[in-house]
XYZ file of C-alpha atoms in Angstrom:
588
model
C 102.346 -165.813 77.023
C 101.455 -168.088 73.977
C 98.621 -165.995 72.004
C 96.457 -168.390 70.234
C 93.805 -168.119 67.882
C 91.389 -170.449 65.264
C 92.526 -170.351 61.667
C 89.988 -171.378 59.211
C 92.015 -173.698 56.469
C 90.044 -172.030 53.210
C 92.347 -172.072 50.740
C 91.334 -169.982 47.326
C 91.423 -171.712 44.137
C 94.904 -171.044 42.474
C 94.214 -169.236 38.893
C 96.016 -169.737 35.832
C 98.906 -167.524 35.391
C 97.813 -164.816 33.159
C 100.124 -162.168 30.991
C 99.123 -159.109 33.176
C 96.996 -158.135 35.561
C 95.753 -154.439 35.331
C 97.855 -152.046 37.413
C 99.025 -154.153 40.171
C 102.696 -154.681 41.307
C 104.455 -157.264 43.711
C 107.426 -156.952 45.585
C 108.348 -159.515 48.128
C 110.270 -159.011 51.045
C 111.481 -161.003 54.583
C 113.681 -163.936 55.112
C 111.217 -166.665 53.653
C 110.365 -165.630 50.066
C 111.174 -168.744 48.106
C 110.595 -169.363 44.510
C 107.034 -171.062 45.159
C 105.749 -168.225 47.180
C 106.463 -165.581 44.147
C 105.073 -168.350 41.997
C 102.155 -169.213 43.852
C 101.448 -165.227 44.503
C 101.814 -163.933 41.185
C 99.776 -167.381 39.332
C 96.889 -165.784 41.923
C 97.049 -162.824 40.557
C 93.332 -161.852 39.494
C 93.669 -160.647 35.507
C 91.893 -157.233 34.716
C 91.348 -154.244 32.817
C 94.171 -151.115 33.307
C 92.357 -149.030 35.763
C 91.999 -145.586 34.892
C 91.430 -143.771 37.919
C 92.967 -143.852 41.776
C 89.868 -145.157 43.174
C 89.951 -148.510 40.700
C 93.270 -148.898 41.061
C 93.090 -149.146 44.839
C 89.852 -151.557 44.507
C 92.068 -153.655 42.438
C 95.292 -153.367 44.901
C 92.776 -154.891 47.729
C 91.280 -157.905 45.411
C 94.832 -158.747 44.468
C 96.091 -158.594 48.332
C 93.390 -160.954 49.115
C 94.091 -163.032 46.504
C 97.846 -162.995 47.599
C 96.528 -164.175 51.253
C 94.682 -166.699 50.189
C 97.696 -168.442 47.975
C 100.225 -167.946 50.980
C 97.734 -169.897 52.869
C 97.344 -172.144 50.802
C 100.510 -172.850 50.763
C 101.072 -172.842 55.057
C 101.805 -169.570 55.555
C 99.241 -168.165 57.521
C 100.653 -164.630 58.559
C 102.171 -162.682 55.981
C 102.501 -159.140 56.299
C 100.824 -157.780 52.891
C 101.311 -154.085 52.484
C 99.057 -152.111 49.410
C 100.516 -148.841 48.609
C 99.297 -146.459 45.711
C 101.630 -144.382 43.936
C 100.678 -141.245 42.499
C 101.671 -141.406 39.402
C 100.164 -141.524 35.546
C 98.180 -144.085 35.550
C 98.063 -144.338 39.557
C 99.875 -147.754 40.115
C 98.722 -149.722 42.888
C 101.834 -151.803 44.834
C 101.931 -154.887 47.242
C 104.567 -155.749 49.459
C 104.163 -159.373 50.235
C 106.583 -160.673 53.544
C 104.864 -164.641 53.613
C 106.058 -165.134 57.102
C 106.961 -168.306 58.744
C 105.821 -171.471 56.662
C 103.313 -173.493 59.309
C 104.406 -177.306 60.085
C 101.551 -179.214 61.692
C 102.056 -179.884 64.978
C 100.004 -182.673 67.007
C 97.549 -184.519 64.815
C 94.778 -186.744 66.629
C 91.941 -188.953 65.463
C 89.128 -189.321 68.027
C 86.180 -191.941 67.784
C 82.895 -190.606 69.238
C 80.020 -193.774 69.687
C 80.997 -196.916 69.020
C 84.390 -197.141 67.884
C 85.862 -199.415 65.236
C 87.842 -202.650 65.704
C 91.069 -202.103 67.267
C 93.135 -203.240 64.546
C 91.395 -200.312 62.329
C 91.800 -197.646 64.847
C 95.755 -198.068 65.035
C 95.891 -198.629 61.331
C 94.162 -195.380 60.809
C 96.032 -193.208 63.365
C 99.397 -194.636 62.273
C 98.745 -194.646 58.646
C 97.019 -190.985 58.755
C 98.789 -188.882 55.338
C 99.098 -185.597 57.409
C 101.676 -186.149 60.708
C 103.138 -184.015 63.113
C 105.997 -181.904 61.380
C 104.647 -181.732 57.899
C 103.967 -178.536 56.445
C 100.376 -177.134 57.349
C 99.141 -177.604 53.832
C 95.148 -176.687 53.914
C 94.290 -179.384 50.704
C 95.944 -182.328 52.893
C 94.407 -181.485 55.941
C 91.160 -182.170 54.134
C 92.185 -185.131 52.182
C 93.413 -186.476 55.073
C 89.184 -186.055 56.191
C 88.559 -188.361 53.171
C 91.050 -190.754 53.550
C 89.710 -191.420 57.183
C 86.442 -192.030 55.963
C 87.445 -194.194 52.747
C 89.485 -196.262 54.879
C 86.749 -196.891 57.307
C 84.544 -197.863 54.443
C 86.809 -200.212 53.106
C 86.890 -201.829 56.270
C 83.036 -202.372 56.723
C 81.591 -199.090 58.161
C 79.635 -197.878 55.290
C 78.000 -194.915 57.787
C 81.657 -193.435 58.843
C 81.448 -189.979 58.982
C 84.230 -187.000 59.962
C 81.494 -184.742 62.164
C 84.147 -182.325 64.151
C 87.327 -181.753 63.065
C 89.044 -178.636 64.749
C 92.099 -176.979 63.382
C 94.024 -174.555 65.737
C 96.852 -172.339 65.170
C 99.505 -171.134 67.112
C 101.334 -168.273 65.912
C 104.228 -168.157 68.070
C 104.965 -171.930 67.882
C 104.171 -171.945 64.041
C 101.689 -174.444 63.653
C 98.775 -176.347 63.069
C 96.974 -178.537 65.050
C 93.931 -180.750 64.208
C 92.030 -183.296 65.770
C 89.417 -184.900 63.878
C 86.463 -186.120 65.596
C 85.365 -189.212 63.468
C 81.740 -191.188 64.091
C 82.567 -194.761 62.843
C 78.678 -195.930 62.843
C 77.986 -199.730 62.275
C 80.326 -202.171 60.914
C 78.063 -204.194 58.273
C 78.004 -207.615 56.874
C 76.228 -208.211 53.438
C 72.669 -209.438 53.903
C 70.340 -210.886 50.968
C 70.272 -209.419 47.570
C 66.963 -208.245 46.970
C 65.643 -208.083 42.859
C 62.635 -206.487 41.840
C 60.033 -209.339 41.238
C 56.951 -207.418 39.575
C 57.169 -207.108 36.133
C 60.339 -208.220 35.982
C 61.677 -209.902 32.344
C 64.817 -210.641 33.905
C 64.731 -213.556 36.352
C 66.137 -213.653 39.394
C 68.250 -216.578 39.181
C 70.431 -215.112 36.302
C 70.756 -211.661 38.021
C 72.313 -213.664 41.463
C 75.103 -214.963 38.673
C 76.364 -210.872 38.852
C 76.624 -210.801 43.003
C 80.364 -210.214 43.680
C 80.076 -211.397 47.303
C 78.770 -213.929 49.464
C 75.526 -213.197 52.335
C 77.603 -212.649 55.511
C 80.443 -211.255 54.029
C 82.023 -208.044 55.755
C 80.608 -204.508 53.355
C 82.785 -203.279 51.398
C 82.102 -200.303 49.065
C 84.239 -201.694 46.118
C 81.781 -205.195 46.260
C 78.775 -202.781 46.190
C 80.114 -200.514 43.406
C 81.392 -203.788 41.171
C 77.003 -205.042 41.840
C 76.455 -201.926 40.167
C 78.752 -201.946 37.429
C 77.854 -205.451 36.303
C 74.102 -204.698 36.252
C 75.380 -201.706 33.925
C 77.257 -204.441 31.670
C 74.104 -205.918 30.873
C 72.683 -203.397 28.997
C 69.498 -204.526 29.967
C 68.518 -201.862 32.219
C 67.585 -197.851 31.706
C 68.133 -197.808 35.723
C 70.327 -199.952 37.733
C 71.290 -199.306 41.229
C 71.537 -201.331 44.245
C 72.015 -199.769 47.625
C 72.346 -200.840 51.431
C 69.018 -201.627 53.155
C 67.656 -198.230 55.396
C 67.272 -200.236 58.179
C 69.398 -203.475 59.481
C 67.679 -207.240 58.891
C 69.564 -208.729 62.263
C 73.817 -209.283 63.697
C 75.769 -211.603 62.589
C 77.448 -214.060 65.168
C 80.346 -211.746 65.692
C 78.257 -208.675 66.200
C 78.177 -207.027 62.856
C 74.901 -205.399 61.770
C 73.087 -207.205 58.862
C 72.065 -204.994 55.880
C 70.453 -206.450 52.883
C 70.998 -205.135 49.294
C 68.211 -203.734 47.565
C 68.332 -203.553 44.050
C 65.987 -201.301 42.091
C 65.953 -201.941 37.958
C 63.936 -200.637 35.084
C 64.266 -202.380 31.801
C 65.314 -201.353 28.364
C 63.098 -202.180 25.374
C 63.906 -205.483 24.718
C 63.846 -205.322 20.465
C 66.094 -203.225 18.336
C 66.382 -202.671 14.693
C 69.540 -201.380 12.734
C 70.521 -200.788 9.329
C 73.850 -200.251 7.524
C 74.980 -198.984 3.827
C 78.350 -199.168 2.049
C 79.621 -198.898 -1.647
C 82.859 -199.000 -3.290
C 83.569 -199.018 -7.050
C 85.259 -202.849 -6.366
C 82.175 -204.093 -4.239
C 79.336 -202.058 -5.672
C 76.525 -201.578 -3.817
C 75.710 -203.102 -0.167
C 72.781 -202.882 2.901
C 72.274 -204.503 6.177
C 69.724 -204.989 8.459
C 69.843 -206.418 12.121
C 67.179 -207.183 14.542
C 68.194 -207.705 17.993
C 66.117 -209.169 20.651
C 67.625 -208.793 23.964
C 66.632 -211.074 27.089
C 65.021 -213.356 24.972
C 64.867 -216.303 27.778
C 65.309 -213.953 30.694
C 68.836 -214.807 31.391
C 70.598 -211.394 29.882
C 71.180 -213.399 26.857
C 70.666 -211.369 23.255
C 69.345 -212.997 19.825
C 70.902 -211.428 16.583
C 69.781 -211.721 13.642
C 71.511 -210.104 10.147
C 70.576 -210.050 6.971
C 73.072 -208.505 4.178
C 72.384 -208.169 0.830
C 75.325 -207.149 -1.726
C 76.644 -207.161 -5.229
C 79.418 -209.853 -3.927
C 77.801 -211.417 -0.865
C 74.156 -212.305 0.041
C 73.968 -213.786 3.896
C 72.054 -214.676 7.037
C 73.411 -214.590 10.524
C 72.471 -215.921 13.363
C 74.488 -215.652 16.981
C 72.725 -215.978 20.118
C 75.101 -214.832 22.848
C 74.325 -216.116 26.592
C 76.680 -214.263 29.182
C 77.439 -215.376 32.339
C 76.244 -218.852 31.538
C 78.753 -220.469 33.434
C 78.989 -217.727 35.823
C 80.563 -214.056 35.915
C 82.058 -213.000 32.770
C 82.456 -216.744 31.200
C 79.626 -217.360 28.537
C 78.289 -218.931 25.356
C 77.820 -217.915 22.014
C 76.158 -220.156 19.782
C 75.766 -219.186 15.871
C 74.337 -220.106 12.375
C 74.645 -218.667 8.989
C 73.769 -219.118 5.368
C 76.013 -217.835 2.659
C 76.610 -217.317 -0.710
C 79.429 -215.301 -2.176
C 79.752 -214.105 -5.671
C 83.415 -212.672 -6.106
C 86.362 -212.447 -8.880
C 88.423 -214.935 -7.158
C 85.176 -218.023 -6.604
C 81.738 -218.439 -6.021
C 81.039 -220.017 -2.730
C 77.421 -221.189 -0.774
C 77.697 -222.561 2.640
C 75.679 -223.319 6.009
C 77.401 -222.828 8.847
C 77.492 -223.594 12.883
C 79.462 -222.968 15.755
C 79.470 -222.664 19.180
C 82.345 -220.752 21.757
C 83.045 -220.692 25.313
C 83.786 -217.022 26.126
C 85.631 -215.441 29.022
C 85.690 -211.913 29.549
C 88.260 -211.069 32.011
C 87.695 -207.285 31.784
C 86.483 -204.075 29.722
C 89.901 -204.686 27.932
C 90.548 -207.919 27.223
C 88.659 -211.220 26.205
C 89.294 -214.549 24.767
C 87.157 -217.199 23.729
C 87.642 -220.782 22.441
C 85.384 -223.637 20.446
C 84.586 -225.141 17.796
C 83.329 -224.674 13.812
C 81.377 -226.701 11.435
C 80.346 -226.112 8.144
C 79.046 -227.764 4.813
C 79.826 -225.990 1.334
C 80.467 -226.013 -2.207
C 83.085 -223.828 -3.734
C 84.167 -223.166 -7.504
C 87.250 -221.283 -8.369
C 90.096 -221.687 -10.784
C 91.610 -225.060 -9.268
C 87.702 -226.766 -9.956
C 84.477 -227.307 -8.259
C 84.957 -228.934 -4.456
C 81.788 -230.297 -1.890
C 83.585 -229.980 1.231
C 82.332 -230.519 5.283
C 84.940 -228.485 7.036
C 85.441 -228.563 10.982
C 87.745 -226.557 13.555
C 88.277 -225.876 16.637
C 89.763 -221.849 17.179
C 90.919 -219.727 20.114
C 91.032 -216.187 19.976
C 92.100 -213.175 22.046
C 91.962 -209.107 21.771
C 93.395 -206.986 24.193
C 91.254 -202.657 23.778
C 93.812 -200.549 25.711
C 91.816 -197.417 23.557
C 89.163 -194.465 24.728
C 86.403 -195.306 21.847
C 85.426 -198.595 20.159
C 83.820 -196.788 17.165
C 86.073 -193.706 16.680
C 89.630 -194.496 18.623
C 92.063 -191.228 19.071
C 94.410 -193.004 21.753
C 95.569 -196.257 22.929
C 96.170 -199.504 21.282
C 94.545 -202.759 20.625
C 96.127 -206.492 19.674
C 94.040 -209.538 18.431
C 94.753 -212.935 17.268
C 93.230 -216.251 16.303
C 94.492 -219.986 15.944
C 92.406 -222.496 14.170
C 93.463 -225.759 13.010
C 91.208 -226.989 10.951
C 90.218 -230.315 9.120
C 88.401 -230.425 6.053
C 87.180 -233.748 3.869
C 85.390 -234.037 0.728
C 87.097 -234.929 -2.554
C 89.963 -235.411 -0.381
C 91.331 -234.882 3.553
C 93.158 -231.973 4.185
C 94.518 -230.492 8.112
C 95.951 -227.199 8.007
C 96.220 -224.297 10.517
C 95.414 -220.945 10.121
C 96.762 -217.842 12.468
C 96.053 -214.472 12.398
C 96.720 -211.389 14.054
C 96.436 -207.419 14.067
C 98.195 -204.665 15.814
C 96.973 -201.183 16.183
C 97.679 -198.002 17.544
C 96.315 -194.682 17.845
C 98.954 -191.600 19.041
C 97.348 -187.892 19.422
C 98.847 -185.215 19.324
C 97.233 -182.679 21.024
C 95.077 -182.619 24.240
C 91.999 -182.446 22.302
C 92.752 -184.877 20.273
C 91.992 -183.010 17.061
C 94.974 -184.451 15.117
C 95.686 -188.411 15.537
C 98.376 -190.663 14.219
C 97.306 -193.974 13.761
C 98.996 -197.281 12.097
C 98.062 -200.796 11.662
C 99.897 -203.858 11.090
C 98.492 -207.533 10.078
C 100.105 -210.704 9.499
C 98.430 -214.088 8.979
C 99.693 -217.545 7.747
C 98.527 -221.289 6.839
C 100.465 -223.923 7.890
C 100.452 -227.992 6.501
C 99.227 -227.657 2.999
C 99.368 -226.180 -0.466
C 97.513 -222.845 -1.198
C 95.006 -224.708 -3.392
C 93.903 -227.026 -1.178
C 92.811 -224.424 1.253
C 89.218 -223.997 1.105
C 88.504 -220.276 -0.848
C 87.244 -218.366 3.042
C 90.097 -219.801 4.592
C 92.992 -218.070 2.292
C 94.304 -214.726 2.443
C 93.365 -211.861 0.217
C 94.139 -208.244 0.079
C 92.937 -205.509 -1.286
C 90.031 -203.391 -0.673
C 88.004 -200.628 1.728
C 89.140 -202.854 4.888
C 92.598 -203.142 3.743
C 94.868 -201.472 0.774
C 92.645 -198.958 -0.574
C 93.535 -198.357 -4.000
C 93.027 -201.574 -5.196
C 89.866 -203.600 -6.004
C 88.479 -206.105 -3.573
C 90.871 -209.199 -2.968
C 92.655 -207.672 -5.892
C 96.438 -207.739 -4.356
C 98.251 -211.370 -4.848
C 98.754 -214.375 -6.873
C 96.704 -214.314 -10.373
C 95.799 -216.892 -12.978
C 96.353 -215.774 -16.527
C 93.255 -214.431 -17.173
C 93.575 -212.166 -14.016
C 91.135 -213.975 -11.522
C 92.719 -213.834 -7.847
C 93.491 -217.197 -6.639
C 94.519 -216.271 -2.537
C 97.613 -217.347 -0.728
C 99.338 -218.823 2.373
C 100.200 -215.670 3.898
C 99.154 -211.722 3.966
C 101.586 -209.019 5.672
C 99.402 -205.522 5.351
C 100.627 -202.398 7.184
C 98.515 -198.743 7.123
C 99.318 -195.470 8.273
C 96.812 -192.844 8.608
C 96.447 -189.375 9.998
C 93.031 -187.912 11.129
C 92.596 -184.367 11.492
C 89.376 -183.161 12.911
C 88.467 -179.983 11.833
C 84.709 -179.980 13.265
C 83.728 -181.506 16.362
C 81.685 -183.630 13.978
C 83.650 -183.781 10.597
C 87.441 -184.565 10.259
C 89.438 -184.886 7.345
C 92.190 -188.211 7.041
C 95.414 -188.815 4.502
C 96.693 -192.677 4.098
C 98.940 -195.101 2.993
C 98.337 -198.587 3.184
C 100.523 -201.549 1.793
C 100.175 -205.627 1.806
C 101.322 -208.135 -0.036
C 99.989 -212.159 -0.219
C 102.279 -215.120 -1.545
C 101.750 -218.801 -2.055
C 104.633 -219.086 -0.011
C 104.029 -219.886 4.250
C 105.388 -216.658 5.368
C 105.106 -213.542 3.160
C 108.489 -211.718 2.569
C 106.437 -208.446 1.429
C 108.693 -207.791 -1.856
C 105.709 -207.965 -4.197
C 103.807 -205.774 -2.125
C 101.369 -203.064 -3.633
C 100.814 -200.006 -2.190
C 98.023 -197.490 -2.116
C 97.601 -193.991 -0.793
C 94.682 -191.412 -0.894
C 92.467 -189.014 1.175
C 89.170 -189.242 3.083
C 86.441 -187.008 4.730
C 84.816 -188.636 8.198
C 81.178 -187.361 9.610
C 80.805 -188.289 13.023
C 77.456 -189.762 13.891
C 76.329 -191.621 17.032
C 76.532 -194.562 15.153
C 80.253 -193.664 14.262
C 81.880 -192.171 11.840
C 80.552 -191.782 7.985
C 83.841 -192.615 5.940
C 84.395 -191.270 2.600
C 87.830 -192.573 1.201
C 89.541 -191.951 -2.475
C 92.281 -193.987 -2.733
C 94.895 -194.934 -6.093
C 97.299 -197.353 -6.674
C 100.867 -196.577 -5.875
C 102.187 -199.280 -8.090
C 99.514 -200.925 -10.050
C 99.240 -204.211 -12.162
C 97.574 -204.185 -15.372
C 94.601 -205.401 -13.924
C 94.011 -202.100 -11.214
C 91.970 -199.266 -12.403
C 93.613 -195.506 -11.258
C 91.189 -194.687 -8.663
C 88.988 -196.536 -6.170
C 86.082 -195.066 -3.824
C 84.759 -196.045 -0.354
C 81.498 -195.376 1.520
C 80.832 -196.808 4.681
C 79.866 -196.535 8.421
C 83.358 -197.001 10.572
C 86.615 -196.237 10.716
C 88.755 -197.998 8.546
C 90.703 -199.553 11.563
């Protein structure tokens, strides 16, 4: 006669496989001791103290046999023979005999509906996609995975209620299996109602927050529309709170019987004003501050107003961007901008009034690209003369983040690059292009991520005219806390004879640094950075200069404090021996 009985699938956690564990020793026996039964039985293995007398060692023998039953189970077999002897010897020695038995297989698996149950077409998907089937091995974890999976998959297919109320697992020891039947309460099947905003107090309108649904009123629930609500209310970073959940009660039933749940969204706002300020010094750029005001929602739309103001030895400036996402819907917005400059440096002297304006599309947290167009009106002096120019272009630019921090990266990569032809008239007309772009990467080595490798490589070029008739901005220097440290601000490339930097066509710069952290809050870096700008369209890199040093980083929520000494590899007679950096950022 078959004898059967209920066996509860608990499986024990599986510890970490220790050195020792006091005075307990396995021996396995029987005709199914495979490699991942000792394994799995001697990883469970509870790690303690040598017992000293009979009575601890046989406390210990039973804790490690009922560890040893819970890993065989976990593994399907649920009747091993596990025999603790005790062995009178100095120290007492307790001993287990482990025979696993018989490795389970489930045998018939069923999914019953109770109440209403879902669509055909869901019911056979779910019964004949089910991960756990008749003949597998009676593992405990996929049994219950296979609880979620029912539930998930009635989720995603409109049931946002579903529950798994009764599942029963029997065993059968003479047989040698499993058999479960989960008892599954499908509830509702849902269609989106209206989105419902808070109106009371509310600086955000309404109309601008409907721009973020991901679905349409009517539209069959699914969990992944109602999580992606969520996440772009997040996005904003308008909001302290942000949630939006399903309705308690339904609103009415669709035409083809699905129940009718509006969305109700419950916000509470951020302060809308924020102030920041910034420091840096090097002994090439002196002194520097910054200050930023940001006022976010300014028109109720999500949109943010930012204004900065720096003041430094070689640049004195005020910015102006007012950024208006999901202007034109979802993730495609407008930036519109306006700055005042004047620059004071060893290669010109520059004041200028600029505006743009850029269509941008954010296709996800990793990538963007926007596209649009620049105007600006300026005077320049440098060693070629004394220009008025009125300068437009039109750009388009892309960057791809594939790392885990924007301020402080320790793994991943990230690529950017920008076209912009360009047409400037003044003294005379002059079309050119300029391109741009940067590669960088960031390789730990170890799972903590206390010691990183990371490199950088830049290359940029102007096509369709001579170096001096590029406008001073537009050509490339080198040189500097943002680029070959060692070397004085836009200090590497083509010189008059007096040692002013005139800028070239092209810049090729390539860094390698690696960043130890010794702290969780202060690390320590080593570098070597290298570039090299010509006159010529595409820079071969044989005149380039290169620069090495070390650094001390302090992490800060704002990011990281950076402290860099750097010297000159292979200086010119114009490069003092030693350069120093202060700033807020990594330097790539």
């Amino acid at each position: 006669m078959t004898i059967r009985k209920t066996i509860i699938l608990a499986a024990a956690a599986v510890m970490t496989a220790l050195p020792g564990w006091g005075d307990v020793s396995v021996e396995f026996k029987g005709d199914y001791v495979t490699e991942e039964t000792e394994d799995t039985v001697r990883g469970a293995m509870p790690d303690e103290a040598d017992a000293k007398t009979v009575l601890e060692v046989r406390r210990q023998g039973r804790r490690a046999a009922k560890s040893a039953r819970a890993a065989l189970n976990s593994i399907g077999h649920y009747d091993p023979e596990i025999d603790l002897s005790i062995e009178d010897t100095e120290p007492p020695e307790a001993i287990l005999r482990v025979d696993p038995g018989p490795r389970f297989a489930l045998g018939r698996v069923a999914v019953t509906f109770t109440g209403a149950p879902p669509v055909e077409d869901t019911a056979s998907r779910i019964r004949s996609e089910l991960p756990v089937k008749q003949g597998q091995p009676a593992i405990p974890s996929q049994v219950i995975d296979a609880e979620r999976w029912i539930v998930s998959r009635l989720r995603e297919d409109g049931y946002p209620y579903a529950e798994v109320h009764d599942k029963r697992v029997v065993g059968d020891r003479d047989a040698e299996t499993i058999q479960v039947r989960y008892g599954v309460h499908a509830g509702p099947r849902v269609a989106f109602g209206e989105t419902v905003f808070p109106t009371d107090n509310a600086a955000t309108k309404p109309s601008y927050l409907r721009r973020l649904i991901p679905y349409e009123a009517g539209e069959t629930y699914t969990p992944d529309a109602l999580a992606s609500l969520n996440s772009r209310l997040v996005e904003t970073r308008l909001f302290r709170v942000a949630r939006a959940t399903l309705a308690d009660e339904p609103s009415g039933t669709t035409d083809s019987g699905l129940e009718i749940r509006d969305v109700v969204v419950k916000l509470t706002e951020r302060e809308r004003n924020t102030i920041g300020l910034g420091a840096s010094y090097s002994t090439a750029e002196g002194f520097g501050v910054n200050a930023e005001f940001v006022r976010r929602n300014l028109s109720g739309r999500g949109d943010t107003l930012t204004t900065e103001l720096t003041v430094a030895e070689l640049e004195r400036s005020l910015d102006v961007t007012w950024r208006r996402p999901n202007e034109f819907g979802y993730g495609r917005g407008l930036v519109l901008n306006a700055g005042l400059i004047d620059e004071t440096t060893d290669a010109y002297d520059r004041q200028a009034v600029t505006l743009g304006a850029a269509f941008e599309v954010i296709k996800s947290p990793e990538f963007t690209y926007s596209y649009g167009v620049n105007a600006e009106i300026g005077r320049e002096e440098d060693e070629f003369g004394e220009r008025d120019l009125q300068i437009v272009s039109v750009f388009a630019d892309g960057r791809l983040d594939k790392t885990d921090s924007l301020l402080d990266p320790r793994k991943g990569f990230r690529i950017n690059g920008r076209v912009e032809p360009t047409y400037a008239f003044g003294d005379e007309a002059n079309p050119y292009v300029r391109s741009v772009g940067q590669i960088s990467g960031y390789v730990p080595f170890d799972e903590e991520r206390r010691f990183v490798l990371a490199g950088r490589l830049k290359a940029g070029a102007v096509l369709g005219t001579e170096a001096a008739n590029v406008p001073v901005d537009d050509r490339f220097y080198s040189g500097g806390g943002g680029s070959v440290r060692g070397y004085a601000y836009q200090a590497i490339g083509p010189r008059s004879d007096d040692g002013t930097p005139l800028g070239g066509k092209s810049v090729v710069e390539a860094s390698i640094e690696g960043r130890y952290r010794i702290r969780p809050n202060i690390g320590i870096v080593a570098f070597l950075d290298a570039g090299s700008v010509s006159t010529d369209e595409f820079s071969n890199f044989q005149d380039a200069r290169y620069g090495a040093g070390i650094g001390v980083r302090y992490t800060t929520p704002a990011g990281p404090i950076r402290f860099d000494v750097a010297t000159p590899l292979n200086p010119t007679d114009f490069d003092d021996p030693v350069q120093i950096y202060i700033s807020i950022g990594q330097a790539f």
